[in-house]
Short mmCIF file of C-alpha atoms and ligand atoms in Angstrom, two decimals:
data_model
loop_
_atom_site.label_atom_id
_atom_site.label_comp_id
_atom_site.label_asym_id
_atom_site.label_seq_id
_atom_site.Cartn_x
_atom_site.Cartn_y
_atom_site.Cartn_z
CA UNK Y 274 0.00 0.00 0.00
CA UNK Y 275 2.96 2.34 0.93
CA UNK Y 276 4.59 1.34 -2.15
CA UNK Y 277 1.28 2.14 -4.37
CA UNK Y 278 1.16 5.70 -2.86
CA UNK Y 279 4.86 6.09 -3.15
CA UNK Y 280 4.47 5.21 -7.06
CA UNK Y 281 1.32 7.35 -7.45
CA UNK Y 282 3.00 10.35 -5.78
CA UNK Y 283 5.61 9.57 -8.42
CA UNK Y 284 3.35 9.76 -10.92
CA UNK Y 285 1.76 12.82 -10.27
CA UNK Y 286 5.07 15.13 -9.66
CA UNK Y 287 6.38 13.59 -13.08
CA UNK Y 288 3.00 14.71 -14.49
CA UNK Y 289 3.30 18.28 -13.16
CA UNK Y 290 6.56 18.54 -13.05
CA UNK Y 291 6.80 20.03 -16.46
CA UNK Y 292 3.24 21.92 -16.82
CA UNK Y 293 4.21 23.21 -13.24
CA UNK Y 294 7.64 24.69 -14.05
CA UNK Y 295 6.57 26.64 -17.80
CA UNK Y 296 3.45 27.95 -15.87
CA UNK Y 297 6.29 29.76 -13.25
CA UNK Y 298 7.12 30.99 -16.49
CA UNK Y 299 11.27 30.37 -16.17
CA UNK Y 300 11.41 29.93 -19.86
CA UNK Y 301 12.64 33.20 -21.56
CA UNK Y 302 12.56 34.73 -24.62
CA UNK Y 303 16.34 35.30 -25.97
CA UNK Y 304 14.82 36.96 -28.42
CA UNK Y 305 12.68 39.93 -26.87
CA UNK Y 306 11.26 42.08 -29.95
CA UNK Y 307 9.47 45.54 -28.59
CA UNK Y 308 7.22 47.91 -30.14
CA UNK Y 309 7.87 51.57 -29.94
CA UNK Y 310 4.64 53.88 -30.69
CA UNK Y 311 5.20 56.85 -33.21
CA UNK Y 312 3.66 59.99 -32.58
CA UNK Y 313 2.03 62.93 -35.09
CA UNK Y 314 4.85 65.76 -35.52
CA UNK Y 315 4.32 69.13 -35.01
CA UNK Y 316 4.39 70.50 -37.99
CA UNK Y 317 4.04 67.98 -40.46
CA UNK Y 318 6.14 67.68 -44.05
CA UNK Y 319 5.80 65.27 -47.08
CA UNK Y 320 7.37 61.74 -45.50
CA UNK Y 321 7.64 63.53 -42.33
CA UNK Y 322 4.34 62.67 -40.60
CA UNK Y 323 5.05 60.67 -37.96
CA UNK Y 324 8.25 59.98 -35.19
CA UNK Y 325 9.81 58.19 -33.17
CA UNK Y 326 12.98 59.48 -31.18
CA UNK Y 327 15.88 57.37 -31.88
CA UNK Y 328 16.84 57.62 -28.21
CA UNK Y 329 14.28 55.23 -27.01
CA UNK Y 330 15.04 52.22 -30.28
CA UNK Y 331 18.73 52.66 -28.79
CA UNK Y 332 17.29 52.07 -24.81
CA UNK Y 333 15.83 49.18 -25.87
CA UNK Y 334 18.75 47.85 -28.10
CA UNK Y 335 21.10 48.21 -25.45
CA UNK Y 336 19.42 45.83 -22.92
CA UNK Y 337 19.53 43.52 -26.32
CA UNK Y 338 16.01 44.09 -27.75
CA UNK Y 339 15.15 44.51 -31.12
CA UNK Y 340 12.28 47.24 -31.87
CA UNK Y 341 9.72 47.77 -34.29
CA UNK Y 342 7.77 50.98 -34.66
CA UNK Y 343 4.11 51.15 -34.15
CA UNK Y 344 2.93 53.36 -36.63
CA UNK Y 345 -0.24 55.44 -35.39
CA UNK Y 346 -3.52 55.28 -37.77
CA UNK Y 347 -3.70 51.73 -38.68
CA UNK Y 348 -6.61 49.21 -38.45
CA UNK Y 349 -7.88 47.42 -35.52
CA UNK Y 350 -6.80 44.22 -37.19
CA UNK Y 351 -3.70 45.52 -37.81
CA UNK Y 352 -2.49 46.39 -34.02
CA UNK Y 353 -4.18 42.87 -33.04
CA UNK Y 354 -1.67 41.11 -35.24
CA UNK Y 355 1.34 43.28 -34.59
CA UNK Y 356 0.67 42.44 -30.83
CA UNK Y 357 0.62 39.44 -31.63
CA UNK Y 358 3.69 39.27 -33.04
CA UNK Y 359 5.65 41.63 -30.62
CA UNK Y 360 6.41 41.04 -26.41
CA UNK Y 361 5.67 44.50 -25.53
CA UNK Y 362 5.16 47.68 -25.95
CA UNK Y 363 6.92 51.37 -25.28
CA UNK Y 364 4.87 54.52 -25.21
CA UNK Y 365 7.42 57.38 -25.50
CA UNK Y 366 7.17 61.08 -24.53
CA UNK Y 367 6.22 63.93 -27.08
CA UNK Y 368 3.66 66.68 -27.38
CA UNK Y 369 0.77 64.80 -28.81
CA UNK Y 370 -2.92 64.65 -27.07
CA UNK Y 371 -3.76 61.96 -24.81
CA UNK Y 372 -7.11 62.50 -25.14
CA UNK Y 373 -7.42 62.71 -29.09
CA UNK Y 374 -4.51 61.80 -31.32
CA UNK Y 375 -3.75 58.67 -33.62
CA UNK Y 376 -1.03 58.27 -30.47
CA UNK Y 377 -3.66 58.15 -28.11
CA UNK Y 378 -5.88 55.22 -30.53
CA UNK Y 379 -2.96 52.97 -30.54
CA UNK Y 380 -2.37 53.03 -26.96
CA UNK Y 381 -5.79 52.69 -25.87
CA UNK Y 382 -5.67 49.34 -28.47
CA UNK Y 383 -2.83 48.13 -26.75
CA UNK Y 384 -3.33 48.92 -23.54
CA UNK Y 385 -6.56 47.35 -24.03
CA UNK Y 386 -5.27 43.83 -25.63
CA UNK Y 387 -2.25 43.90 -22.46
CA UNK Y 388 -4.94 43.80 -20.30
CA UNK Y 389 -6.80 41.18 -22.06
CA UNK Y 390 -3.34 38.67 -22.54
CA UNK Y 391 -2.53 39.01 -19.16
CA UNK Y 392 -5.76 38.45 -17.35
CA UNK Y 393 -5.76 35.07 -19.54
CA UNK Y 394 -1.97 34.46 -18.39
CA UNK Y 395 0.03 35.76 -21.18
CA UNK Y 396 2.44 38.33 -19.44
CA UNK Y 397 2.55 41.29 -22.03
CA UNK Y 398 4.45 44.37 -20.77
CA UNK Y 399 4.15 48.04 -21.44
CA UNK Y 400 6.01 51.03 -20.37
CA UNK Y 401 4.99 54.69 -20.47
CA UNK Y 402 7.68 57.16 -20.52
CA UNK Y 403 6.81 61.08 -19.75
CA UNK Y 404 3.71 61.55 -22.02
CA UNK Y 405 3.61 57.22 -22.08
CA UNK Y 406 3.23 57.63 -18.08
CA UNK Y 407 0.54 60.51 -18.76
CA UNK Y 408 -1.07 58.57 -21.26
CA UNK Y 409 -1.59 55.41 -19.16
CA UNK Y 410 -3.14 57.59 -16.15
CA UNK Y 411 -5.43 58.69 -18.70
CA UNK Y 412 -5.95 54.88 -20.33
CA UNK Y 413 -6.51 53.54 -16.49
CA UNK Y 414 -8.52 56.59 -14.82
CA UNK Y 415 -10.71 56.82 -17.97
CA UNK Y 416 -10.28 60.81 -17.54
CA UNK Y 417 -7.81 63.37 -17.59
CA UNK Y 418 -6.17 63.69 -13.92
CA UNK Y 419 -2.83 65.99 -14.22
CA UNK Y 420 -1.99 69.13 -12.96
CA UNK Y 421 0.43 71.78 -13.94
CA UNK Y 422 4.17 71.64 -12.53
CA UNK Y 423 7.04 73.53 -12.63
CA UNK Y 424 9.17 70.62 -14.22
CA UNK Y 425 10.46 71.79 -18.10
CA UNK Y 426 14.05 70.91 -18.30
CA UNK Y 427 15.24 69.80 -14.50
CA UNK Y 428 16.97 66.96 -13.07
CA UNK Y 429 16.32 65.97 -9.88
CA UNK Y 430 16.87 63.01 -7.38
CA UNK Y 431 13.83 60.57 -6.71
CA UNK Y 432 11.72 60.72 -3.36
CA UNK Y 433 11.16 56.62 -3.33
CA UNK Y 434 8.63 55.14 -1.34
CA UNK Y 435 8.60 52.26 0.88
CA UNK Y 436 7.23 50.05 -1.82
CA UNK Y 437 10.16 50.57 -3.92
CA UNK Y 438 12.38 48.33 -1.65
CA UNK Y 439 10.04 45.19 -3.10
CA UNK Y 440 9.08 46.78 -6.36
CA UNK Y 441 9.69 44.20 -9.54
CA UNK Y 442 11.07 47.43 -11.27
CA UNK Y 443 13.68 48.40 -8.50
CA UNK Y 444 14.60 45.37 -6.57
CA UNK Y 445 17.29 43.79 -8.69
CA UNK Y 446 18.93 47.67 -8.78
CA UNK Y 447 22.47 47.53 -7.10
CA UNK Y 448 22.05 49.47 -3.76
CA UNK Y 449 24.79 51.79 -4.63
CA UNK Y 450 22.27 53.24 -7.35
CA UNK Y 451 19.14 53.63 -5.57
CA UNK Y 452 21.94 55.42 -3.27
CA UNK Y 453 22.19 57.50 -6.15
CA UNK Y 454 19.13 57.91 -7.16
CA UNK Y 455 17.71 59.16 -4.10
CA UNK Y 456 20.46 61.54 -3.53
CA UNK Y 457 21.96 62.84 -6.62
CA UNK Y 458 19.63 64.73 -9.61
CA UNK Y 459 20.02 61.63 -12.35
CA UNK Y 460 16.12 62.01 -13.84
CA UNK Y 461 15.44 64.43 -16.42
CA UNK Y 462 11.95 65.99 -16.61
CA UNK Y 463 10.33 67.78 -18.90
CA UNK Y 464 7.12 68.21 -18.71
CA UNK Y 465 4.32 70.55 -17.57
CA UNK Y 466 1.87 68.22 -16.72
CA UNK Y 467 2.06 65.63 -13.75
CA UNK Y 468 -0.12 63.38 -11.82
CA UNK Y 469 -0.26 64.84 -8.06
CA UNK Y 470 0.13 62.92 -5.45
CA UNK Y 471 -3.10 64.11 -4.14
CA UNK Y 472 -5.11 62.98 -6.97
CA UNK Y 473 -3.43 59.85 -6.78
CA UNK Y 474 -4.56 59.14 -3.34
CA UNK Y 475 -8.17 60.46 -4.14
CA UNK Y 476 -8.39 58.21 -6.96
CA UNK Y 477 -9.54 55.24 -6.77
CA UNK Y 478 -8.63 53.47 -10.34
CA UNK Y 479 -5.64 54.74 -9.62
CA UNK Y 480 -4.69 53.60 -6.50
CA UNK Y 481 -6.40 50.36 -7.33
CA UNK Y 482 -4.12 49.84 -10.27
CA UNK Y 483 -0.86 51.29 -9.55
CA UNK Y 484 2.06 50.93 -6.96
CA UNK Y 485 3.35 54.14 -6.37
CA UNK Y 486 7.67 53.39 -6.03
CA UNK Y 487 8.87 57.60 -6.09
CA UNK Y 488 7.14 61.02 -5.99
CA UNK Y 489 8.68 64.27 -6.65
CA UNK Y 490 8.07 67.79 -6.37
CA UNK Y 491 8.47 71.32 -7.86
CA UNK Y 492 8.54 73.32 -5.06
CA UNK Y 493 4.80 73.83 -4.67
CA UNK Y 494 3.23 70.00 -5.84
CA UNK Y 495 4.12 66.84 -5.12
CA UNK Y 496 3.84 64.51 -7.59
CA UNK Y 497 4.06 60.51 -8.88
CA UNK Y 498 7.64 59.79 -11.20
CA UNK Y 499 7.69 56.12 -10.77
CA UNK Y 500 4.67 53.65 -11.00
CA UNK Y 501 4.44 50.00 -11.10
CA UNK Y 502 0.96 48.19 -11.97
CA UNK Y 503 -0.01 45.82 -8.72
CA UNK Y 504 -1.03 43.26 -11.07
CA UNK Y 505 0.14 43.72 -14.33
CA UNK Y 506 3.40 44.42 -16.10
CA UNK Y 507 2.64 47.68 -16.46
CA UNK Y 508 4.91 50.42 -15.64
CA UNK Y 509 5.50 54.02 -15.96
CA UNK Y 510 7.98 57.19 -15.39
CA UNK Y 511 7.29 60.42 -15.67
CA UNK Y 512 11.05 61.19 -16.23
CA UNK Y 513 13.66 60.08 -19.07
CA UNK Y 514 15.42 57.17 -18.29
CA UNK Y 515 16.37 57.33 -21.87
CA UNK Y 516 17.78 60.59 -22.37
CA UNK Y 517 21.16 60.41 -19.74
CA UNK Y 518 22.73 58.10 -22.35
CA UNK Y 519 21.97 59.01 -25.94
CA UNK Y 520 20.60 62.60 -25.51
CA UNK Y 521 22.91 65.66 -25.34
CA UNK Y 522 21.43 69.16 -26.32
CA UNK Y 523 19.92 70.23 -22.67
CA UNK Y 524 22.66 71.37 -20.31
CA UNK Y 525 20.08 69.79 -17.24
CA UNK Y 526 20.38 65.87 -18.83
CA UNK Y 527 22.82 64.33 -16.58
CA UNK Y 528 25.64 62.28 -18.08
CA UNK Y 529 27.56 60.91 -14.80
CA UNK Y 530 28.46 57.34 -14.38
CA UNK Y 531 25.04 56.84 -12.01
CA UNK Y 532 23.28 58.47 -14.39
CA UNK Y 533 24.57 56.24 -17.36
CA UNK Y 534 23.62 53.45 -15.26
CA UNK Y 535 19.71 54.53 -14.52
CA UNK Y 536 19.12 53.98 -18.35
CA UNK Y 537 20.89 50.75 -18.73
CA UNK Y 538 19.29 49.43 -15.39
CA UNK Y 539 15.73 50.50 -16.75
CA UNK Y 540 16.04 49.27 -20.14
CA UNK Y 541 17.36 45.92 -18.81
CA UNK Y 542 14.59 45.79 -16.02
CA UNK Y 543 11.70 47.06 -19.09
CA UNK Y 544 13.59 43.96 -21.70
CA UNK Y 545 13.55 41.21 -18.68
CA UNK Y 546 9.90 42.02 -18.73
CA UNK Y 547 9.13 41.81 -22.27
CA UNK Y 548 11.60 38.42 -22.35
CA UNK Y 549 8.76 36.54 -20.37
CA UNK Y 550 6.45 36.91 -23.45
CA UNK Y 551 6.25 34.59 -26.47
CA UNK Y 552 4.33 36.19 -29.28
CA UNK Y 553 5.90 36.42 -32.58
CA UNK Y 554 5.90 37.24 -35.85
CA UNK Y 555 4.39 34.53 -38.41
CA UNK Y 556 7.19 34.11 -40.44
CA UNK Y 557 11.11 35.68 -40.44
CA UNK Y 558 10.27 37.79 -43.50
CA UNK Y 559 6.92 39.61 -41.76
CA UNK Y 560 9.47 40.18 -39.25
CA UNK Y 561 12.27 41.68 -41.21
CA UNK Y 562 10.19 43.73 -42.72
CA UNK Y 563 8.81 45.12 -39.48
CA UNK Y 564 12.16 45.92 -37.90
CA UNK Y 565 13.02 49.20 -37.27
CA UNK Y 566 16.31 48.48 -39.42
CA UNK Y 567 13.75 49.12 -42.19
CA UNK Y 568 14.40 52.94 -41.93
CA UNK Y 569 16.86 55.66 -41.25
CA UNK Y 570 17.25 57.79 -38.13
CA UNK Y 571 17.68 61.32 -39.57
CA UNK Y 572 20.63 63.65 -37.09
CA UNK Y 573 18.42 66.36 -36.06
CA UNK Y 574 20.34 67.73 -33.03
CA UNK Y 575 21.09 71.24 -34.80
CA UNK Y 576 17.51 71.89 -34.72
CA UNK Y 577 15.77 69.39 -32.06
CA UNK Y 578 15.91 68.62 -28.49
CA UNK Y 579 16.48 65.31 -30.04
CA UNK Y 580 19.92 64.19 -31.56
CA UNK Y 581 18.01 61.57 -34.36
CA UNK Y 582 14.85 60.93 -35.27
CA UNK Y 583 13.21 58.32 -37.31
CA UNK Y 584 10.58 59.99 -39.30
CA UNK Y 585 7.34 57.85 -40.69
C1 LIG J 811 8.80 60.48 -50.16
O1 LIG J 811 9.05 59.08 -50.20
C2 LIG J 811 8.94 58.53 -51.50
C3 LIG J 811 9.05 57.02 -51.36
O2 LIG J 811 10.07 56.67 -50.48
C4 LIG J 811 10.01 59.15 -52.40
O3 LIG J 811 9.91 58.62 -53.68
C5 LIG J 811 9.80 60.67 -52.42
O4 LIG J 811 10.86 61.26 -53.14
C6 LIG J 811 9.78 61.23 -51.01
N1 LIG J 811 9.44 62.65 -51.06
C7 LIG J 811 10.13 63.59 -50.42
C8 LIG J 811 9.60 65.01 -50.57
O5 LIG J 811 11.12 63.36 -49.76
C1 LIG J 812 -3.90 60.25 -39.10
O1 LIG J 812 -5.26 60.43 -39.41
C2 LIG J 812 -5.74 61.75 -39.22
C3 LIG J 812 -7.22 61.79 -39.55
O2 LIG J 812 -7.85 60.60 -39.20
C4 LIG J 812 -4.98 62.70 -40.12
O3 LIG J 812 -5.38 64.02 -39.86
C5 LIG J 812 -3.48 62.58 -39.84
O4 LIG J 812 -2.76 63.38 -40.76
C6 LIG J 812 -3.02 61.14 -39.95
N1 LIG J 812 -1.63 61.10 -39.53
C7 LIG J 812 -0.75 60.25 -40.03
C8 LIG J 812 0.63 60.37 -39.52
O5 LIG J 812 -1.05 59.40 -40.85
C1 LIG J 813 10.43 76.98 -12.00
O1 LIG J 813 11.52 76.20 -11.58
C2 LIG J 813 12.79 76.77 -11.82
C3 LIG J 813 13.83 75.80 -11.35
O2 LIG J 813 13.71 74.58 -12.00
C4 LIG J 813 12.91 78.10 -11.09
O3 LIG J 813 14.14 78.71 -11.42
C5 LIG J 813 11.75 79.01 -11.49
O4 LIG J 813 11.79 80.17 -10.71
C6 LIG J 813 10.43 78.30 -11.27
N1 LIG J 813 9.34 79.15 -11.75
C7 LIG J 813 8.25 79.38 -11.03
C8 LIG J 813 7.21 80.23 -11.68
O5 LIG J 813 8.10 78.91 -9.91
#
């Protein structure tokens, strides 16, 4: 009888044993391809009607992903394949609406189909950088939530909170760099528009949906930099972990050796995320032909905040 059990035990951890370690999901992609969403520009020119800024395909390269650009004005059908194919998503900063802009569709799309794959247990990540961060308060809140701050063109250390000890995004961080980071100015912001504090803690989707791991302030209001979704792999800053290594025309980007660091730490953390998902493309010539290798950053430093753009 002890011998029947002991075989039947046997049985059943060499049945799970397999289904039990892919479902904890230690498998990874080697092979992480990420989407990066383009954005109207300002003032637009024949070929020149959408952008990305080279600064965030070259974030994402250098934690070894390869990106492909989500152009903005495209079919339902279209995004649901491309997510399909890709294992996640960046929404970049800019000066487009959040509330109205082909920018604004293709989030809401994706946002929409992350939420989807990862109630049913396909881990899809997205990250929202500056606007990206203001977008997804807007995508999760269902209404527009920021307030004005005094925050175009400073550096400035982050104000953690006690949840960013156990955060996913800061916990594999050497402590010598959240040393840093809480001491020394190494995040660039620029923008006028932030989510404060005090709307975060009177708002319910919010607070529901996101961990907050660092606030900041301008003086007069405090407000959210760093967010984490509780439940999903969803994740946002309201400053430029991209810019300290590949930007160079404001004098307030920081270039030390911490600040170096902060982008190669968040692009690896954002890349170990989007290594945990398997979609891909259907064949290796869809996915050539997707690949942001398909185009040409143009240098635009003389004349943009940005050193190289790839125009759409
Ligand atoms: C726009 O792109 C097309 C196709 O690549 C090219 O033939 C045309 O010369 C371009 N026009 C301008 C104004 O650059
Ligand atoms: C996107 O579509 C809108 C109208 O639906 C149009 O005004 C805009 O020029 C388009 N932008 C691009 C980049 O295709
Ligand atoms: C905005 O912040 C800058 C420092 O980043 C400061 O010099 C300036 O006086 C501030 N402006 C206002 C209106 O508070």
């Amino acid at each position: 009888m002890a011998c029947h059990m002991f075989l039947l035990l046997l049985c059943i951890s060499l049945l799970y044993l397999p289904i039990y370690s892919s479902a904890k999901s230690d498998r990874l992609n080697d092979k992480p391809i990420i989407g990066v969403l383009a954005q109207e520009v300002y003032s637009p020119k024949p070929n020149q009607t959408a952008y990305i800024a080279a600064s965030y395909v070259k974030f994402l390269e250098s934690a070894g992903a390869r990106v492909v650009p989500v152009m903005i004005n495209r079919t339902l059908e279209e995004y649901k394949k491309l997510f399909n194919s890709i294992n996640g998503i960046l929404y970049p900063g800019g000066g487009v609406s959040i509330v109205s802009s082909g920018y604004e569709k293709a989030a809401k799309i994706f946002y929409e189909l992350a939420i989807e794959a990862n109630n049913r247990g396909d881990y899809f990540p997205v990250w929202g950088t500056c606007l990206g961060f203001e977008q997804l308060t807007y995508l999760t809140s269902g209404k527009a939530v920021l307030s004005y701050t005094n925050t175009s063109g400073v550096a400035l250390p982050l104000s953690f909170t006690n949840e960013a000890k156990d955060s996913r995004m800061f916990k594999g961080f050497p402590a010598q760099l959240i040393k840093a980071l809480a001491s020394e100015p190494l995040t660039e912001n620029s923008h006028k528009w932030s989510l404060g504090v005090l709307t975060y803690n009177t708002n319910e989707e919010l607070r529901k949906f996101y961990k907050v791991l660092s606030t900041n302030t301008d003086g007069n209001v405090e407000f959210v930099s760093t967010v984490e979704a509780h439940e999903y792999p969803i994740y946002g800053t309201q400053w430029h972990p991209e810019k300290n290594a590949f930007e160079w025309r404001q004098p307030y980007i920081p270039h030390s050796p911490s600040a170096i660091k902060t982008t190669f730490y968040m692009a690896e953390f954002f890349v170990s995320e989007a290594r945990k998902n398997f979609h891909k493309f259907e064949s290796e010539e869809e996915e050539s032909r997707a690949l942001i290798y398909n185009y040409n950053p143009v240098y635009t430093g003389t004349k943009s905040s940005f050193e190289q753009i790839y125009f759409f």
